[in-house]
Backbone as ProteinMPNN parsed JSONL, in Angstrom:
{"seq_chain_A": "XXXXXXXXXXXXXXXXXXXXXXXXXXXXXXXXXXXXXXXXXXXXXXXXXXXXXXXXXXXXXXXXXXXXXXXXXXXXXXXXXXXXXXXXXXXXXXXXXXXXXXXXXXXXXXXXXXXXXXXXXXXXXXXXXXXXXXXXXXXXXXXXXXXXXXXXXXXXXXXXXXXXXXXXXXXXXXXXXXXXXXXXXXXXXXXXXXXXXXXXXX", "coords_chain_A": {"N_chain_A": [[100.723, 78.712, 125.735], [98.979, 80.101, 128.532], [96.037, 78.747, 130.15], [94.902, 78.705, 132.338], [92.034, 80.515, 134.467], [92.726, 81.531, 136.791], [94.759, 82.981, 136.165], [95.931, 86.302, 135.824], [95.579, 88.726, 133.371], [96.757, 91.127, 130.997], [93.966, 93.707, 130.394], [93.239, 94.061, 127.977], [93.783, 91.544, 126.293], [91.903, 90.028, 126.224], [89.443, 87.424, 125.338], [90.348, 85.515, 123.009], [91.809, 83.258, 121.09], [94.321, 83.396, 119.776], [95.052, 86.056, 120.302], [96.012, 85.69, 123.275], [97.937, 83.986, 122.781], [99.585, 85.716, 122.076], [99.973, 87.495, 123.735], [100.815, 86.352, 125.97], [103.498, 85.18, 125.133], [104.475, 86.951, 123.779], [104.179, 89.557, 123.461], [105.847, 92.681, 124.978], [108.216, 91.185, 124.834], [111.604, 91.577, 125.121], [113.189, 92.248, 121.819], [115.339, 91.563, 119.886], [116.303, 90.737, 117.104], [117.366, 91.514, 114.077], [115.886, 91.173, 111.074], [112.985, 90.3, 112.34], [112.125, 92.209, 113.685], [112.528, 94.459, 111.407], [110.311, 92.987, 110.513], [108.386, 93.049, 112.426], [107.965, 95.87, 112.367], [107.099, 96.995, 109.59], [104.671, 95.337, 110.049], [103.346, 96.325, 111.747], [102.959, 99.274, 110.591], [101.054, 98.031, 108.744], [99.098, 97.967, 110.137], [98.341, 100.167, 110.826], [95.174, 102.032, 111.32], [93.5, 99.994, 111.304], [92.903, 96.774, 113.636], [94.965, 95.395, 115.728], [94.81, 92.604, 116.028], [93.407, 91.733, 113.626], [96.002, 91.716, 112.387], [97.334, 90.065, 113.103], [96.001, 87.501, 112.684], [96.557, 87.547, 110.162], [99.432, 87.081, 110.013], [101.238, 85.09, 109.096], [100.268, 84.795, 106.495], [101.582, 87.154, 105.613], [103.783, 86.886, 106.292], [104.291, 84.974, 104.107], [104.117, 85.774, 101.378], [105.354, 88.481, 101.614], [107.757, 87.373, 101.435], [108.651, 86.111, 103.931], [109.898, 88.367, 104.751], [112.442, 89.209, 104.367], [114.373, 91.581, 103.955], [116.277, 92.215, 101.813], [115.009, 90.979, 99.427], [112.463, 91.967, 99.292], [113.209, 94.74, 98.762], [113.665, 94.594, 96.218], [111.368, 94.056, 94.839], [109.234, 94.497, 92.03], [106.729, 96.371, 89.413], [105.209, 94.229, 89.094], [105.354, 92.471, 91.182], [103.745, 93.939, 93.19], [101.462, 93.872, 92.121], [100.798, 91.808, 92.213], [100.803, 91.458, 95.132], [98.516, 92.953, 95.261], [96.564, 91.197, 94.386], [96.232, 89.217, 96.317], [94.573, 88.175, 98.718], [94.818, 86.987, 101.324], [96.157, 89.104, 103.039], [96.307, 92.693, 103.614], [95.44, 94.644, 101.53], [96.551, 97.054, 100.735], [97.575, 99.439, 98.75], [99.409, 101.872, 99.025], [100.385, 100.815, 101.597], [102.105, 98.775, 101.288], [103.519, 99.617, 99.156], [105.2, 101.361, 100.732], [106.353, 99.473, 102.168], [108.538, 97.766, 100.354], [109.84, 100.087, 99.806], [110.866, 100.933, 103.019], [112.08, 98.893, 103.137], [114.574, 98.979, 101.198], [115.159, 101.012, 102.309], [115.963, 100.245, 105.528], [118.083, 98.162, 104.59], [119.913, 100.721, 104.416], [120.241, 100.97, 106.32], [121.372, 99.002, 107.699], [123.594, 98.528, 106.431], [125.479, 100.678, 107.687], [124.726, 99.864, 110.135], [124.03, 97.121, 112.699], [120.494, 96.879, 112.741], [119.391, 96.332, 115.082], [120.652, 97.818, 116.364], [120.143, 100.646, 115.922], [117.147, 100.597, 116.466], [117.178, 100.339, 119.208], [118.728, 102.127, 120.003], [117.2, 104.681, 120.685], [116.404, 104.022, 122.879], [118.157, 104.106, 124.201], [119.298, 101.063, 124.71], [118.221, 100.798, 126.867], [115.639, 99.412, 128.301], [112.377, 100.779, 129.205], [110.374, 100.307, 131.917], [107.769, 100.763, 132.956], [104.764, 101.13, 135.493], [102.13, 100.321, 135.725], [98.712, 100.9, 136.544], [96.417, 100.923, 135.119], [94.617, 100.421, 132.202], [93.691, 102.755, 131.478], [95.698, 104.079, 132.249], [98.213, 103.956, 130.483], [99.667, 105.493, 127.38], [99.073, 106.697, 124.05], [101.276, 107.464, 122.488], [104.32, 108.624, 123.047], [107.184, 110.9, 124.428], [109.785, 109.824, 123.502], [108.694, 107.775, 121.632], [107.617, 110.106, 119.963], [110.201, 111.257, 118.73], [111.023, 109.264, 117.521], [110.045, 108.657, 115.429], [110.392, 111.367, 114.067], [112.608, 110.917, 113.499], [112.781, 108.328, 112.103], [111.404, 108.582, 110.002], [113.081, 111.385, 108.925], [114.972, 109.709, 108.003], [113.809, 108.152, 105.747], [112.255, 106.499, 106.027], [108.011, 105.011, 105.975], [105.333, 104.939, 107.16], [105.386, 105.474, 110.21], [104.297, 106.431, 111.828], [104.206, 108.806, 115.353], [102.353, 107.053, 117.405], [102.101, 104.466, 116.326], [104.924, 103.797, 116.283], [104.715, 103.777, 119.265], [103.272, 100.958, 119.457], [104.827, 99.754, 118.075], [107.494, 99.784, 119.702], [105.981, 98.629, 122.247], [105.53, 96.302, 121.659], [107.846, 95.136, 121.321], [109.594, 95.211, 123.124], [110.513, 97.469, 123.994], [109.641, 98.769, 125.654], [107.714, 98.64, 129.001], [104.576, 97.56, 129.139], [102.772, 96.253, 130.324], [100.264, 95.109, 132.555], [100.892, 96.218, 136.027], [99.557, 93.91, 137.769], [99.327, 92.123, 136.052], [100.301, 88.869, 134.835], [102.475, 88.677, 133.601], [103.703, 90.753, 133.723], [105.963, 91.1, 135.543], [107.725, 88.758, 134.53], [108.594, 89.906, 132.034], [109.273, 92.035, 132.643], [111.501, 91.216, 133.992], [113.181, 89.73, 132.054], [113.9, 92.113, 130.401], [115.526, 93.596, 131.664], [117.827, 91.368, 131.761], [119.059, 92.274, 129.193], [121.731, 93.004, 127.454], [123.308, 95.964, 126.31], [125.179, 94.861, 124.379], [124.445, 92.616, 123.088], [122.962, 93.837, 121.174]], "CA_chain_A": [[99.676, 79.624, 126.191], [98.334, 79.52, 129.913], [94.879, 79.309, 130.047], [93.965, 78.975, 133.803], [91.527, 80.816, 134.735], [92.786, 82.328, 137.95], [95.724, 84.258, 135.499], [95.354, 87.866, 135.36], [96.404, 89.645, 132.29], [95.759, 92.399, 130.705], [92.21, 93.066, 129.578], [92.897, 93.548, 125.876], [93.859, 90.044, 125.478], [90.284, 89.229, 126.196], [89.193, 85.868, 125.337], [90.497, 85.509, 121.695], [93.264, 82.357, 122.065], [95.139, 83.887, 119.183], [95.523, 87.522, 121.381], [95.847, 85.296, 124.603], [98.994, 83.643, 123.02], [100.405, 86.805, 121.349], [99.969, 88.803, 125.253], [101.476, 85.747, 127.152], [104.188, 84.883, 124.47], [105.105, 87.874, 122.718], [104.333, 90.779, 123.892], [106.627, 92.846, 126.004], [109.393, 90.393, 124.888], [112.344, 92.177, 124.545], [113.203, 91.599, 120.529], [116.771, 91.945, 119.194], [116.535, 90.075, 115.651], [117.025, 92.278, 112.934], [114.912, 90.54, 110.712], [112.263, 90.031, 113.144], [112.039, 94.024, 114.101], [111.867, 94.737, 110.431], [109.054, 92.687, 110.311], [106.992, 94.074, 113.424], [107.748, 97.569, 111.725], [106.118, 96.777, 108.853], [103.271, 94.825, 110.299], [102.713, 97.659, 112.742], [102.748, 100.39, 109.401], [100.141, 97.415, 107.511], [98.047, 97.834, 111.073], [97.277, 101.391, 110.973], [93.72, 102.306, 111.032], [92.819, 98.297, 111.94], [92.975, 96.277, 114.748], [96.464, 94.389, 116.064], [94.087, 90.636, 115.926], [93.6, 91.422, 112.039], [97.285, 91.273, 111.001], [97.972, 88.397, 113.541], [95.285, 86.572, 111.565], [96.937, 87.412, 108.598], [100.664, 87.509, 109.687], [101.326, 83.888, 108.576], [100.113, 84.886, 105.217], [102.561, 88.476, 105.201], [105.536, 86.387, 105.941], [104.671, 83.753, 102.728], [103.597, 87.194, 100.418], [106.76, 88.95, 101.227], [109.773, 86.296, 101.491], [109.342, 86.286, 105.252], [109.845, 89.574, 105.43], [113.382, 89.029, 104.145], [114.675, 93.033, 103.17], [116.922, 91.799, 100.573], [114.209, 90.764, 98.371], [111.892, 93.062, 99.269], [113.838, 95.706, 97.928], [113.801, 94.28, 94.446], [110.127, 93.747, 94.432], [108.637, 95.452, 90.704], [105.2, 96.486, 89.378], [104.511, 92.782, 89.012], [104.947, 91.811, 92.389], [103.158, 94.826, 93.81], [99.927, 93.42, 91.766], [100.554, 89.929, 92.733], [100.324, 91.243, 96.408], [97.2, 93.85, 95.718], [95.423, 90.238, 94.608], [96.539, 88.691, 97.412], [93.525, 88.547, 99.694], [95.48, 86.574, 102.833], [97.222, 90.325, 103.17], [96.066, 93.574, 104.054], [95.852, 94.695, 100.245], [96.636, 98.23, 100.444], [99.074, 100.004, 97.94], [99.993, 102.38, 99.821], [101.337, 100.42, 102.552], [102.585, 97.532, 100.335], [104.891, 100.188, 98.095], [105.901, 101.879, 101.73], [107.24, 98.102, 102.464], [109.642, 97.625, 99.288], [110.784, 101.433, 100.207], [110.996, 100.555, 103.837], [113.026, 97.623, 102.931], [115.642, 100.221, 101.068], [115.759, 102.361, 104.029], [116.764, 99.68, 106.37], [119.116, 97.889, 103.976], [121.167, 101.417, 103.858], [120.585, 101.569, 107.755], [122.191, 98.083, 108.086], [125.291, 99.156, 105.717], [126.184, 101.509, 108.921], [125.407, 99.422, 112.394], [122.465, 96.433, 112.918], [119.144, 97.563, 112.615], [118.843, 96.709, 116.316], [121.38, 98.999, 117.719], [119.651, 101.445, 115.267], [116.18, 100.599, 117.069], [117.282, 100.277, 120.684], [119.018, 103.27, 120.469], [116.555, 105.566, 121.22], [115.927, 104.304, 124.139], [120.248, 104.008, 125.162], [120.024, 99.775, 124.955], [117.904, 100.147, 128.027], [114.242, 98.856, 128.195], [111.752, 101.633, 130.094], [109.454, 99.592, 132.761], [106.254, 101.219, 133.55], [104.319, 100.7, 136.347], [100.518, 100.792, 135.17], [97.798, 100.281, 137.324], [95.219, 100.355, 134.312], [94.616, 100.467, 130.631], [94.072, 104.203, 131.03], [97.531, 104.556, 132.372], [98.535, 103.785, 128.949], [99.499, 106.564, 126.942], [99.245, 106.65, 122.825], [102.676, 108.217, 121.93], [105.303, 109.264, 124.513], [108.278, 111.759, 123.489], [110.215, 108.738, 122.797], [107.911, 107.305, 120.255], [107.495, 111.246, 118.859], [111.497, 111.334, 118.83], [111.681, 107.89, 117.104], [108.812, 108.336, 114.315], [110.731, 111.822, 113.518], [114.228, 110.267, 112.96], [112.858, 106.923, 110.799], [110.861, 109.963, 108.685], [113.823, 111.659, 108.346], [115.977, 108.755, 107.296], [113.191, 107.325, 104.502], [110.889, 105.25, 106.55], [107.364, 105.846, 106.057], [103.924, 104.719, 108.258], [106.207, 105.23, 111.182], [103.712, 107.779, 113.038], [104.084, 108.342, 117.335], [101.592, 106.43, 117.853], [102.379, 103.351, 115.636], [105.85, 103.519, 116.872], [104.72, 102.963, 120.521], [102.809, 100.137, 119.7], [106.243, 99.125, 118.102], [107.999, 99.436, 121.34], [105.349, 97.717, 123.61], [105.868, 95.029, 121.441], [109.331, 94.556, 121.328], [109.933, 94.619, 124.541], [111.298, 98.165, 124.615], [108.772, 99.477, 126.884], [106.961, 96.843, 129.553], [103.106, 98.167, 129.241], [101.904, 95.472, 131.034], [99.679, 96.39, 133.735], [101.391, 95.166, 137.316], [98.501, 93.075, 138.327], [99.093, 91.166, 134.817], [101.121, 87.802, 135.333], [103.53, 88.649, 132.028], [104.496, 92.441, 133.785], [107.503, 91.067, 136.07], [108.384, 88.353, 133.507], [108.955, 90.498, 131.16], [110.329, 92.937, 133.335], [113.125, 90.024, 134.112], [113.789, 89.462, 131.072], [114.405, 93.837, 129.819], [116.481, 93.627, 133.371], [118.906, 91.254, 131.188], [119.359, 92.619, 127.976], [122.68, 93.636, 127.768], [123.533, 96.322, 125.146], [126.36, 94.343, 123.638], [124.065, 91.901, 122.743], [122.044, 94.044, 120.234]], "C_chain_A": [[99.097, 79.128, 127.51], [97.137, 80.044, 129.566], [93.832, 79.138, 131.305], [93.669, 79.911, 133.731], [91.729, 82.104, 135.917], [94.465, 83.194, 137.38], [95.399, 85.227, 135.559], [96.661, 88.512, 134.296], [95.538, 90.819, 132.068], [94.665, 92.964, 129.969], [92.243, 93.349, 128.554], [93.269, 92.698, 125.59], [92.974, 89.519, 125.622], [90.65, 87.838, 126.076], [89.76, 84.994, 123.946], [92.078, 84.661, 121.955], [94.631, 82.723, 121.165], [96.045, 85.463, 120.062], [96.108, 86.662, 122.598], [97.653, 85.13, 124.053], [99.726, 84.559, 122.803], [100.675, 87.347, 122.712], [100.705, 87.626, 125.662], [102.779, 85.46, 126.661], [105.739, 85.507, 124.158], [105.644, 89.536, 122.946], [105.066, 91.67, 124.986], [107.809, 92.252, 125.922], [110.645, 91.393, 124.669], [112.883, 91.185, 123.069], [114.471, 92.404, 120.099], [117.33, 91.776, 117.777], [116.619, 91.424, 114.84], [115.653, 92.109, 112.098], [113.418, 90.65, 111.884], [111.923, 91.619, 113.451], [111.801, 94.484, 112.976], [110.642, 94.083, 110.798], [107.744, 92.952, 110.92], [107.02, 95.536, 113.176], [106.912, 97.781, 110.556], [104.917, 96.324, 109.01], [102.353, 95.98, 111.248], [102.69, 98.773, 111.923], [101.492, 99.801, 109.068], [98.653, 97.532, 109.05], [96.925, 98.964, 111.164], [96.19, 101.887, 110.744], [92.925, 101.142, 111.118], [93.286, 97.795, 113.17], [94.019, 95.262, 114.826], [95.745, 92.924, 115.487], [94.033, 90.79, 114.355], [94.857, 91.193, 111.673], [97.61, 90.517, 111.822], [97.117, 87.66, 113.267], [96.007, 86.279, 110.482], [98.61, 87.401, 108.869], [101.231, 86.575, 108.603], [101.08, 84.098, 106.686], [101.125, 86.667, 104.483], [103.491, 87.423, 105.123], [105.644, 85.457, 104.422], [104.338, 85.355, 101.602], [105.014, 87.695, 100.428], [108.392, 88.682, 101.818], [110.056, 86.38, 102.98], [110.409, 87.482, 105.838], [112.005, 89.824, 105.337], [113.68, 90.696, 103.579], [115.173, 93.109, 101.487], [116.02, 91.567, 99.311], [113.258, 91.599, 98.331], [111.915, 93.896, 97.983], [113.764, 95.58, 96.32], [112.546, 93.985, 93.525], [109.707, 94.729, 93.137], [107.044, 95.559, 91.182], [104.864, 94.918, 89.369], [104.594, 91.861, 90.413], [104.008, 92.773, 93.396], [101.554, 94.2, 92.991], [99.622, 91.957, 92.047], [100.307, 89.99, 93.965], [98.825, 92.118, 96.9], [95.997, 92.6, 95.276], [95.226, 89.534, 95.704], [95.582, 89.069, 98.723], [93.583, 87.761, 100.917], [96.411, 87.7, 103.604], [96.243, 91.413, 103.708], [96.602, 94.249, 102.328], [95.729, 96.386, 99.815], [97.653, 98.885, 99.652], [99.638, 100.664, 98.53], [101.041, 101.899, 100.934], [102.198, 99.256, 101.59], [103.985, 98.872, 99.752], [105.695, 100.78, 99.184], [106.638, 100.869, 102.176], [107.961, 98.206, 101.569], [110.326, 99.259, 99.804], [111.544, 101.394, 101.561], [112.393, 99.549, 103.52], [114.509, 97.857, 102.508], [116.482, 100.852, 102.329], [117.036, 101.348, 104.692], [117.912, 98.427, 105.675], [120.407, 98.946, 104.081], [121.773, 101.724, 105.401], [122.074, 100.175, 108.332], [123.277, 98.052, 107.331], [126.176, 99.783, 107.224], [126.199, 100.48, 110.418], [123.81, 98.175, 111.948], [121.54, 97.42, 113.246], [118.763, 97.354, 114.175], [119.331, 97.417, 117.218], [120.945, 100.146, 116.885], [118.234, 101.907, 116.115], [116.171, 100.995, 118.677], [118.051, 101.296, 120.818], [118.44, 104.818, 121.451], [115.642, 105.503, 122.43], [117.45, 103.792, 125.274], [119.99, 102.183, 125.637], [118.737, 99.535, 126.333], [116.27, 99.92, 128.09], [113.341, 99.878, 129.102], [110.339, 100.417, 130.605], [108.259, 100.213, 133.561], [106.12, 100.543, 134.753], [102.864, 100.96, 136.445], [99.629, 100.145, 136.328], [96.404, 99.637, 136.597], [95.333, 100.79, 133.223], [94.769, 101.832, 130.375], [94.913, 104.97, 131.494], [98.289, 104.518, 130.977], [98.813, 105.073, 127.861], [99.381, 105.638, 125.436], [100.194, 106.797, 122.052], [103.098, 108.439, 123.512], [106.271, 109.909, 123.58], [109.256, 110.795, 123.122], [110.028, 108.534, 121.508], [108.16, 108.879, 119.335], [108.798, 111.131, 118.02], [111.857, 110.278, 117.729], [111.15, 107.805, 115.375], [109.652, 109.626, 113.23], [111.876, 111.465, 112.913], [114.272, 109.169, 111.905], [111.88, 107.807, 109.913], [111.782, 110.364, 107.954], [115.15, 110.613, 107.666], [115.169, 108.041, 106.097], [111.874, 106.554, 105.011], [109.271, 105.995, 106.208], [105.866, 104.881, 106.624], [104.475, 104.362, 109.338], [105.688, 106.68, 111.898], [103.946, 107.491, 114.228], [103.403, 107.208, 117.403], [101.661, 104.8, 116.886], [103.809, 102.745, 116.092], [105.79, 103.076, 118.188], [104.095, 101.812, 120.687], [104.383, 99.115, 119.288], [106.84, 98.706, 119.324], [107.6, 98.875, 122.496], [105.633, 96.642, 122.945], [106.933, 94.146, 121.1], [109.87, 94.649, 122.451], [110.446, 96.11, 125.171], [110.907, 99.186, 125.698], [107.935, 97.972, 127.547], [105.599, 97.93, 129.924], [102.018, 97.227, 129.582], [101.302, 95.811, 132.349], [100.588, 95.922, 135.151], [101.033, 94.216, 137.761], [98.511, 91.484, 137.398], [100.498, 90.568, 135.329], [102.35, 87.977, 134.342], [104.8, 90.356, 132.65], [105.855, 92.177, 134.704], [107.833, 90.074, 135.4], [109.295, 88.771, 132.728], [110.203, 91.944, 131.578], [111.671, 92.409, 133.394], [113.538, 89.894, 133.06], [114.765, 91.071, 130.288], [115.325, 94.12, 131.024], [118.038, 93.03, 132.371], [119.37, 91.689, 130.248], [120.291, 93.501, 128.28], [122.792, 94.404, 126.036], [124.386, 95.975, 124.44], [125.477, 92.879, 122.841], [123.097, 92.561, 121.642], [122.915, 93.964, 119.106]], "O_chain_A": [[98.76, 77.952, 127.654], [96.892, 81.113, 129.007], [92.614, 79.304, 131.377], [94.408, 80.697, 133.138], [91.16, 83.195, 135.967], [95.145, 83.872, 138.15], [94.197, 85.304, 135.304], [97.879, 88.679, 134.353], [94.478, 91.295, 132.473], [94.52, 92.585, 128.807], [91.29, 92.99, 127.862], [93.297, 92.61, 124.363], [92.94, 88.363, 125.201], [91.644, 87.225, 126.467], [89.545, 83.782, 123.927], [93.062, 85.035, 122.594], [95.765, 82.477, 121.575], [97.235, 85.703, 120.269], [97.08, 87.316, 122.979], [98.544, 85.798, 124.578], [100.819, 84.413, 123.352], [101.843, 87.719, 122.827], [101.833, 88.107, 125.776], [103.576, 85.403, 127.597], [106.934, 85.212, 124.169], [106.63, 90.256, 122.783], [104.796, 91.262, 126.116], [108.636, 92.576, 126.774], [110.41, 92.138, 123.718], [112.988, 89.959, 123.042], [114.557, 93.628, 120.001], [118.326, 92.315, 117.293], [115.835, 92.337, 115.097], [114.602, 92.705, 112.334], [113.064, 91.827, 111.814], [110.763, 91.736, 113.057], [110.755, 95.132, 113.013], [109.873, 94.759, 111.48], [106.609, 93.057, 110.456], [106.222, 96.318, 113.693], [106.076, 98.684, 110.536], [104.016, 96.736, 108.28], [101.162, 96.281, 111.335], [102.271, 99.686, 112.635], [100.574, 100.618, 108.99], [97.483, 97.199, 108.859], [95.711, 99.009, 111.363], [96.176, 102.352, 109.604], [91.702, 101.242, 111.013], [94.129, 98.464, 113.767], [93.993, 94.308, 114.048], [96.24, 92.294, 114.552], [94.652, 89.921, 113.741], [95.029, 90.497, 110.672], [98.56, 89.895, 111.347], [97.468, 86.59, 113.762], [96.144, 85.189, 109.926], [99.232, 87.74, 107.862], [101.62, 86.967, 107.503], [101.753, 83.518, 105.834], [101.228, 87.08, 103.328], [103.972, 87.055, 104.052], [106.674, 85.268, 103.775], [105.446, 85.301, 101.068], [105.798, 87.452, 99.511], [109.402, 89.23, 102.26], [111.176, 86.616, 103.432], [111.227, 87.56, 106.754], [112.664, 90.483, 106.141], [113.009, 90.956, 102.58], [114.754, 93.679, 100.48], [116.388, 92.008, 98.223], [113.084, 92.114, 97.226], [111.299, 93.932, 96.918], [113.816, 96.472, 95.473], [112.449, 93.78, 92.315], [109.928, 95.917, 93.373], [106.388, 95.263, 92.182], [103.789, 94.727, 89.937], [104.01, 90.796, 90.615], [103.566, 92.231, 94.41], [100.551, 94.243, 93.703], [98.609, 91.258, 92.083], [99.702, 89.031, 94.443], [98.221, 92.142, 97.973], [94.817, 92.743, 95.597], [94.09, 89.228, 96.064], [95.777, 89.985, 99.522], [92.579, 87.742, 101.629], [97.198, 87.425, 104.509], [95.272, 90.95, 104.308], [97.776, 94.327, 101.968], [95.059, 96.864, 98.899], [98.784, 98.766, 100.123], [100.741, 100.192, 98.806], [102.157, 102.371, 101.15], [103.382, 99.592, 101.562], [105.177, 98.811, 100.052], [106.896, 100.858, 98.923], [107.716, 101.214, 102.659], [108.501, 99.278, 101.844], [111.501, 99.261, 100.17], [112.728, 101.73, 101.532], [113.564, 99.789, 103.813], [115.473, 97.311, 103.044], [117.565, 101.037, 102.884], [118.261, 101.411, 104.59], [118.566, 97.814, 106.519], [121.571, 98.567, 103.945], [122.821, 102.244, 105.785], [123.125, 100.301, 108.959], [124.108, 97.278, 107.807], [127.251, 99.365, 107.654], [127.033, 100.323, 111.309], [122.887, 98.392, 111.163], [121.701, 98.486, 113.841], [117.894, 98.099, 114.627], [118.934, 97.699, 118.348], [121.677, 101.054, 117.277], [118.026, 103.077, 116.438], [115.376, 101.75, 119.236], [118.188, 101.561, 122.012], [118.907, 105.561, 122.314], [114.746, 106.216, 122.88], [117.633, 103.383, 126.42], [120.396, 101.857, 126.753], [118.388, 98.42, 126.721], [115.806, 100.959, 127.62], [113.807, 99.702, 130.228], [109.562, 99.86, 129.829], [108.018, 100.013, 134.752], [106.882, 99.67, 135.17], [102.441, 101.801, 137.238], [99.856, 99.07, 136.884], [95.667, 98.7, 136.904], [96.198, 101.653, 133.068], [95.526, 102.302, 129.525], [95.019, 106.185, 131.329], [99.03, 105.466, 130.715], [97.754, 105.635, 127.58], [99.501, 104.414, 125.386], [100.127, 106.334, 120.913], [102.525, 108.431, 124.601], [106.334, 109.695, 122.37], [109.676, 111.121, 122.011], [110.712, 108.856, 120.536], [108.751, 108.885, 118.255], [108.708, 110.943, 116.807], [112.896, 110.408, 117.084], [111.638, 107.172, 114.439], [109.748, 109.409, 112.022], [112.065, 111.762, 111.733], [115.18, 108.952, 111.102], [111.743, 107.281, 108.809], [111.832, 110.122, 106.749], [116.069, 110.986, 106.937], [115.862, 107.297, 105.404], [110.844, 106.18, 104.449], [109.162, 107.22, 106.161], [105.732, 103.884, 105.915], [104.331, 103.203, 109.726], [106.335, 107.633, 112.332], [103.987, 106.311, 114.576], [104.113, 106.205, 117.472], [100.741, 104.075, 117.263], [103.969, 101.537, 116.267], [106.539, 102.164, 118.539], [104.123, 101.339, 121.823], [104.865, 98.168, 119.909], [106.754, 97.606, 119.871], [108.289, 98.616, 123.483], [106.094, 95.767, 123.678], [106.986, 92.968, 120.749], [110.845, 93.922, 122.646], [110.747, 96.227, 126.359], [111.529, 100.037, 126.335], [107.659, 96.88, 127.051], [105.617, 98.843, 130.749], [100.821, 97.283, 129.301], [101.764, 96.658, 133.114], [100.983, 94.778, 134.929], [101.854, 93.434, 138.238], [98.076, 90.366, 137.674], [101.427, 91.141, 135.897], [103.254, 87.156, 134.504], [105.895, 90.793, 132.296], [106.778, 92.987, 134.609], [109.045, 90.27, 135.49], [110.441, 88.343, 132.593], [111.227, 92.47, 131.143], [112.705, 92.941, 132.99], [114.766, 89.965, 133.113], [115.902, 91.074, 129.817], [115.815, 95.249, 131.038], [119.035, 93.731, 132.195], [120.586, 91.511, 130.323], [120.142, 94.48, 129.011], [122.537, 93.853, 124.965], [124.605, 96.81, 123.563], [126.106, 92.213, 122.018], [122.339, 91.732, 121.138], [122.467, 94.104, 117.968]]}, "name": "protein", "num_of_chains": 1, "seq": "XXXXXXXXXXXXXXXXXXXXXXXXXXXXXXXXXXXXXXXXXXXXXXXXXXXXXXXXXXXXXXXXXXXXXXXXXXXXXXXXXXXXXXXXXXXXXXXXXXXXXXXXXXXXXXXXXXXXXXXXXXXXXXXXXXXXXXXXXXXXXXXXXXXXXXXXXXXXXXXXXXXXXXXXXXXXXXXXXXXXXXXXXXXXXXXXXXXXXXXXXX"}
């Protein structure tokens, strides 16, 4: 984490050294893991209607709750692990999203039968990373036809707290959009980095 002073990022990583490292780290990265993409799909479903800094408080305690976010097990979770995770007060202890994870976990088990889950993900935007050029926060949209495009297709395949607008926070944070502002020290980084990503590598 850089924490000079004379950095400029972007002003929702405020002062908070948990956000600071997540924006200088993380965010914008382009992300190819399977694993790892499940798991920011789900954490970005367990976010909705709260704030990103609550479930990176609590991620550390999602990945030990559900097997590191492993699908395989997931999937096999019963009523008795669904009440072992609604006690579970290091979580986000909603049923709803909790039983949409074990279903979730289905989905993309039947998606990864057919092709990796990241040429599944990076598809819909053809392998190639879209690079903004923001001047300020309220350049920023909420959804883009992308995201709409992306939220209807993992609907229609099973997925479910995969609204527009949850999906583009998906994609800023996997790298597949760069929604860093220009001015911010992470926005041609990151840019360099969605520059290499070759689609043979997803």
């Amino acid at each position: 984490m850089i924490t000079s002073r004379e950095i400029e990022r972007c002003p929702w990583a405020g002062a908070d050294a948990t956000y600071i490292r997540y924006h200088d780290e993380e965010w914008g990265v382009p992300m190819t893991d399977d694993r790892a993409l499940f798991e920011k799909l789900m954490l970005e479903g367990f976010q909705a209607g709260l704030s990103w800094i609550t479930i990176l408080r609590k991620r550390e305690n999602f990945r030990k709750a559900f097997h590191n976010f492993d699908a395989e097990s997931i999937a096999q979770y019963s009523a008795r692990d669904i009440d072992r995770l609604l006690k579970n007060e290091g979580i986000i202890r909603n049923r709803a999203k909790i039983e949409a994870t074990i279903s979730n976990a289905k989905v993309y088990l039947e998606i990864r039968d057919r092709m990796r889950f990241s040429q599944y993900i990076w598809g819909f935007v053809d392998g190639r990373p879209i690079v903004n050029a923001l001047a300020s926060t309220k350049d920023i949209k909420p959804e883009t036809d992308v995201s709409k495009r992306m939220s209807k297709a993992l609907k229609a395949d099973g997925f479910r707290f995969v609204g527009s607008t949850t999906l583009y926070a998906f994609m800023q944070s996997t790298g597949m959009v760069n929604d860093h502002l220009v001015s911010c020290f992470r926005h041609a980084a990151c840019a360099k980095l969605q520059k290499k990503l070759k689609i043979a590598e997803l």
